[in-house]
PDB file of C-alpha atoms in Angstrom:
ATOM      1  CA  GLN A   1      64.242 -45.400 -18.256  1.00 88.00           C
ATOM      2  CA  VAL A   2      63.600 -41.789 -19.284  1.00 96.00           C
ATOM      3  CA  GLN A   3      65.124 -38.712 -17.693  1.00 97.00           C
ATOM      4  CA  LEU A   4      64.001 -35.073 -18.061  1.00 97.00           C
ATOM      5  CA  VAL A   5      66.396 -32.274 -17.106  1.00 96.00           C
ATOM      6  CA  GLU A   6      65.266 -28.629 -16.900  1.00 96.00           C
ATOM      7  CA  SER A   7      67.436 -25.519 -17.045  1.00 96.00           C
ATOM      8  CA  GLY A   8      67.063 -21.737 -17.336  1.00 97.00           C
ATOM      9  CA  GLY A   9      65.358 -20.764 -14.084  1.00 97.00           C
ATOM     10  CA  ASP A  10      66.634 -17.575 -12.465  1.00 96.00           C
ATOM     11  CA  LEU A  11      65.827 -14.434 -10.474  1.00 98.00           C
ATOM     12  CA  VAL A  12      64.494 -11.653 -12.713  1.00 98.00           C
ATOM     13  CA  GLN A  13      62.761  -8.294 -12.263  1.00 98.00           C
ATOM     14  CA  ALA A  14      59.148  -7.743 -13.305  1.00 98.00           C
ATOM     15  CA  GLY A  15      58.918  -7.104 -17.039  1.00 98.00           C
ATOM     16  CA  GLY A  16      61.968  -9.235 -17.805  1.00 98.00           C
ATOM     17  CA  SER A  17      62.312 -12.453 -19.799  1.00 98.00           C
ATOM     18  CA  LEU A  18      63.553 -16.015 -19.290  1.00 98.00           C
ATOM     19  CA  ARG A  19      63.863 -19.065 -21.543  1.00 98.00           C
ATOM     20  CA  LEU A  20      63.445 -22.498 -19.973  1.00 98.00           C
ATOM     21  CA  SER A  21      64.718 -25.699 -21.596  1.00 98.00           C
ATOM     22  CA  CYS A  22      63.966 -29.374 -20.919  1.00 98.00           C
ATOM     23  CA  ALA A  23      65.867 -32.229 -22.572  1.00 97.00           C
ATOM     24  CA  ALA A  24      64.643 -35.835 -22.527  1.00 97.00           C
ATOM     25  CA  SER A  25      67.094 -38.741 -22.669  1.00 97.00           C
ATOM     26  CA  GLY A  26      67.166 -42.512 -22.174  1.00 96.00           C
ATOM     27  CA  SER A  27      65.082 -45.250 -23.803  1.00 95.00           C
ATOM     28  CA  ILE A  28      62.920 -43.177 -26.154  1.00 96.00           C
ATOM     29  CA  PHE A  29      60.956 -44.656 -29.045  1.00 96.00           C
ATOM     30  CA  SER A  30      58.777 -41.575 -29.516  1.00 95.00           C
ATOM     31  CA  ILE A  31      57.457 -38.582 -27.566  1.00 96.00           C
ATOM     32  CA  ASN A  32      53.834 -37.505 -27.767  1.00 95.00           C
ATOM     33  CA  SER A  33      53.073 -34.312 -25.823  1.00 96.00           C
ATOM     34  CA  MET A  34      55.507 -32.181 -23.832  1.00 97.00           C
ATOM     35  CA  GLY A  35      54.605 -29.406 -21.441  1.00 97.00           C
ATOM     36  CA  TRP A  36      55.309 -27.212 -18.464  1.00 98.00           C
ATOM     37  CA  HIS A  37      53.610 -26.999 -15.061  1.00 98.00           C
ATOM     38  CA  ARG A  38      54.377 -24.655 -12.178  1.00 98.00           C
ATOM     39  CA  GLN A  39      53.773 -24.540  -8.449  1.00 98.00           C
ATOM     40  CA  ALA A  40      53.775 -21.286  -6.494  1.00 96.00           C
ATOM     41  CA  PRO A  41      54.414 -21.291  -2.715  1.00 89.00           C
ATOM     42  CA  GLY A  42      51.309 -22.462  -0.879  1.00 92.00           C
ATOM     43  CA  LYS A  43      49.376 -23.206  -4.086  1.00 95.00           C
ATOM     44  CA  GLU A  44      48.459 -26.260  -6.159  1.00 96.00           C
ATOM     45  CA  ARG A  45      50.497 -27.247  -9.194  1.00 96.00           C
ATOM     46  CA  GLU A  46      48.944 -25.909 -12.409  1.00 97.00           C
ATOM     47  CA  LEU A  47      49.443 -26.541 -16.111  1.00 97.00           C
ATOM     48  CA  VAL A  48      51.157 -23.632 -17.879  1.00 98.00           C
ATOM     49  CA  ALA A  49      51.532 -24.795 -21.489  1.00 98.00           C
ATOM     50  CA  VAL A  50      51.521 -27.986 -23.568  1.00 98.00           C
ATOM     51  CA  ILE A  51      52.579 -28.894 -27.118  1.00 98.00           C
ATOM     52  CA  THR A  52      51.693 -32.095 -29.014  1.00 96.00           C
ATOM     53  CA  ASP A  53      53.757 -34.083 -31.513  1.00 91.00           C
ATOM     54  CA  GLY A  54      51.716 -32.271 -34.187  1.00 92.00           C
ATOM     55  CA  ASP A  55      52.751 -28.860 -32.766  1.00 94.00           C
ATOM     56  CA  VAL A  56      49.288 -28.050 -31.406  1.00 97.00           C
ATOM     57  CA  THR A  57      49.690 -25.761 -28.374  1.00 98.00           C
ATOM     58  CA  ASN A  58      47.569 -24.752 -25.402  1.00 97.00           C
ATOM     59  CA  TYR A  59      48.166 -22.199 -22.634  1.00 98.00           C
ATOM     60  CA  THR A  60      46.563 -21.263 -19.361  1.00 97.00           C
ATOM     61  CA  ASP A  61      44.766 -17.910 -19.687  1.00 97.00           C
ATOM     62  CA  SER A  62      47.113 -16.012 -17.373  1.00 97.00           C
ATOM     63  CA  VAL A  63      50.149 -16.516 -19.676  1.00 98.00           C
ATOM     64  CA  LYS A  64      48.537 -16.156 -23.121  1.00 97.00           C
ATOM     65  CA  GLY A  65      50.323 -13.524 -25.184  1.00 97.00           C
ATOM     66  CA  ARG A  66      53.372 -13.583 -22.890  1.00 98.00           C
ATOM     67  CA  PHE A  67      54.670 -17.197 -22.977  1.00 98.00           C
ATOM     68  CA  THR A  68      55.515 -19.347 -26.012  1.00 98.00           C
ATOM     69  CA  ILE A  69      56.098 -23.111 -25.945  1.00 98.00           C
ATOM     70  CA  SER A  70      58.081 -24.868 -28.693  1.00 97.00           C
ATOM     71  CA  ARG A  71      59.945 -28.143 -29.273  1.00 96.00           C
ATOM     72  CA  ASP A  72      62.891 -29.538 -31.213  1.00 95.00           C
ATOM     73  CA  ASN A  73      62.082 -33.170 -31.973  1.00 92.00           C
ATOM     74  CA  ALA A  74      65.603 -33.960 -33.212  1.00 93.00           C
ATOM     75  CA  LYS A  75      66.952 -32.960 -29.783  1.00 94.00           C
ATOM     76  CA  ASN A  76      64.010 -34.307 -27.716  1.00 96.00           C
ATOM     77  CA  THR A  77      63.810 -30.855 -26.152  1.00 97.00           C
ATOM     78  CA  VAL A  78      60.956 -28.516 -25.210  1.00 97.00           C
ATOM     79  CA  TYR A  79      61.325 -24.783 -24.529  1.00 98.00           C
ATOM     80  CA  LEU A  80      59.281 -22.132 -22.747  1.00 98.00           C
ATOM     81  CA  GLN A  81      59.973 -18.514 -23.697  1.00 98.00           C
ATOM     82  CA  MET A  82      58.615 -16.245 -20.954  1.00 98.00           C
ATOM     83  CA  ASN A  83      58.265 -12.506 -21.618  1.00 98.00           C
ATOM     84  CA  SER A  84      56.767  -9.627 -19.612  1.00 98.00           C
ATOM     85  CA  LEU A  85      57.175 -11.616 -16.414  1.00 98.00           C
ATOM     86  CA  LYS A  86      55.059 -10.743 -13.382  1.00 97.00           C
ATOM     87  CA  PRO A  87      55.599 -11.500  -9.675  1.00 97.00           C
ATOM     88  CA  GLU A  88      52.672 -13.945  -9.817  1.00 96.00           C
ATOM     89  CA  ASP A  89      54.694 -16.056 -12.287  1.00 97.00           C
ATOM     90  CA  THR A  90      57.036 -16.986  -9.426  1.00 97.00           C
ATOM     91  CA  GLY A  91      57.257 -20.703  -8.691  1.00 98.00           C
ATOM     92  CA  VAL A  92      58.958 -23.994  -9.460  1.00 98.00           C
ATOM     93  CA  TYR A  93      58.518 -24.936 -13.121  1.00 98.00           C
ATOM     94  CA  TYR A  94      58.335 -28.655 -13.963  1.00 98.00           C
ATOM     95  CA  CYS A  95      58.816 -30.287 -17.354  1.00 97.00           C
ATOM     96  CA  ASN A  96      56.464 -33.117 -18.367  1.00 97.00           C
ATOM     97  CA  ALA A  97      56.539 -35.512 -21.324  1.00 97.00           C
ATOM     98  CA  VAL A  98      54.472 -38.479 -22.513  1.00 97.00           C
ATOM     99  CA  VAL A  99      57.055 -40.986 -23.791  1.00 97.00           C
ATOM    100  CA  ARG A 100      56.866 -44.370 -25.512  1.00 96.00           C
ATOM    101  CA  THR A 101      59.943 -46.454 -24.671  1.00 96.00           C
ATOM    102  CA  ALA A 102      59.229 -49.143 -27.309  1.00 96.00           C
ATOM    103  CA  ARG A 103      56.890 -49.671 -30.258  1.00 95.00           C
ATOM    104  CA  TRP A 104      54.835 -52.204 -28.266  1.00 96.00           C
ATOM    105  CA  ARG A 105      54.319 -49.857 -25.311  1.00 95.00           C
ATOM    106  CA  THR A 106      51.896 -46.986 -24.856  1.00 95.00           C
ATOM    107  CA  GLY A 107      53.010 -43.565 -23.650  1.00 96.00           C
ATOM    108  CA  ARG A 108      53.721 -42.890 -19.979  1.00 96.00           C
ATOM    109  CA  ASN A 109      54.139 -39.625 -18.065  1.00 96.00           C
ATOM    110  CA  TYR A 110      57.614 -38.527 -16.959  1.00 97.00           C
ATOM    111  CA  TRP A 111      58.554 -35.483 -14.859  1.00 97.00           C
ATOM    112  CA  GLY A 112      61.669 -33.392 -14.364  1.00 97.00           C
ATOM    113  CA  GLN A 113      62.938 -32.209 -10.984  1.00 97.00           C
ATOM    114  CA  GLY A 114      61.936 -28.586 -11.567  1.00 97.00           C
ATOM    115  CA  THR A 115      63.680 -25.241 -11.934  1.00 97.00           C
ATOM    116  CA  GLN A 116      63.046 -22.166  -9.774  1.00 98.00           C
ATOM    117  CA  VAL A 117      61.718 -18.963 -11.356  1.00 98.00           C
ATOM    118  CA  THR A 118      61.546 -15.882  -9.120  1.00 98.00           C
ATOM    119  CA  VAL A 119      60.141 -12.552 -10.347  1.00 98.00           C
ATOM    120  CA  SER A 120      60.727  -9.535  -8.115  1.00 97.00           C
ATOM    121  CA  SER A 121      58.495  -6.447  -8.067  1.00 91.00           C
TER     122      SER A 121
END
């Protein structure tokens, strides 16, 4: 089994910054991509940022230039640095990882429980 645990969500004023962390643990042979999704009240869940095992990154247009995703492979951890936060960034942020639990298995998606980010105007 694989477990993802997020931390770092908080209440912050517009223009402020937050750093989210997500640590994977359990039966891990290797981790392919890791990423962050968010869900605002009354809206569909959307992809925010993703990073591959080769450190290739991708961001949704609304956060480009403000958010930075990174990973520490030795710690099985992914981070999301969020700067210049806006009220529309408010939502529950979920960690996602594609994990192989053994050399004879292909990668499967795992999700964290989410962490709340609230940006006040």
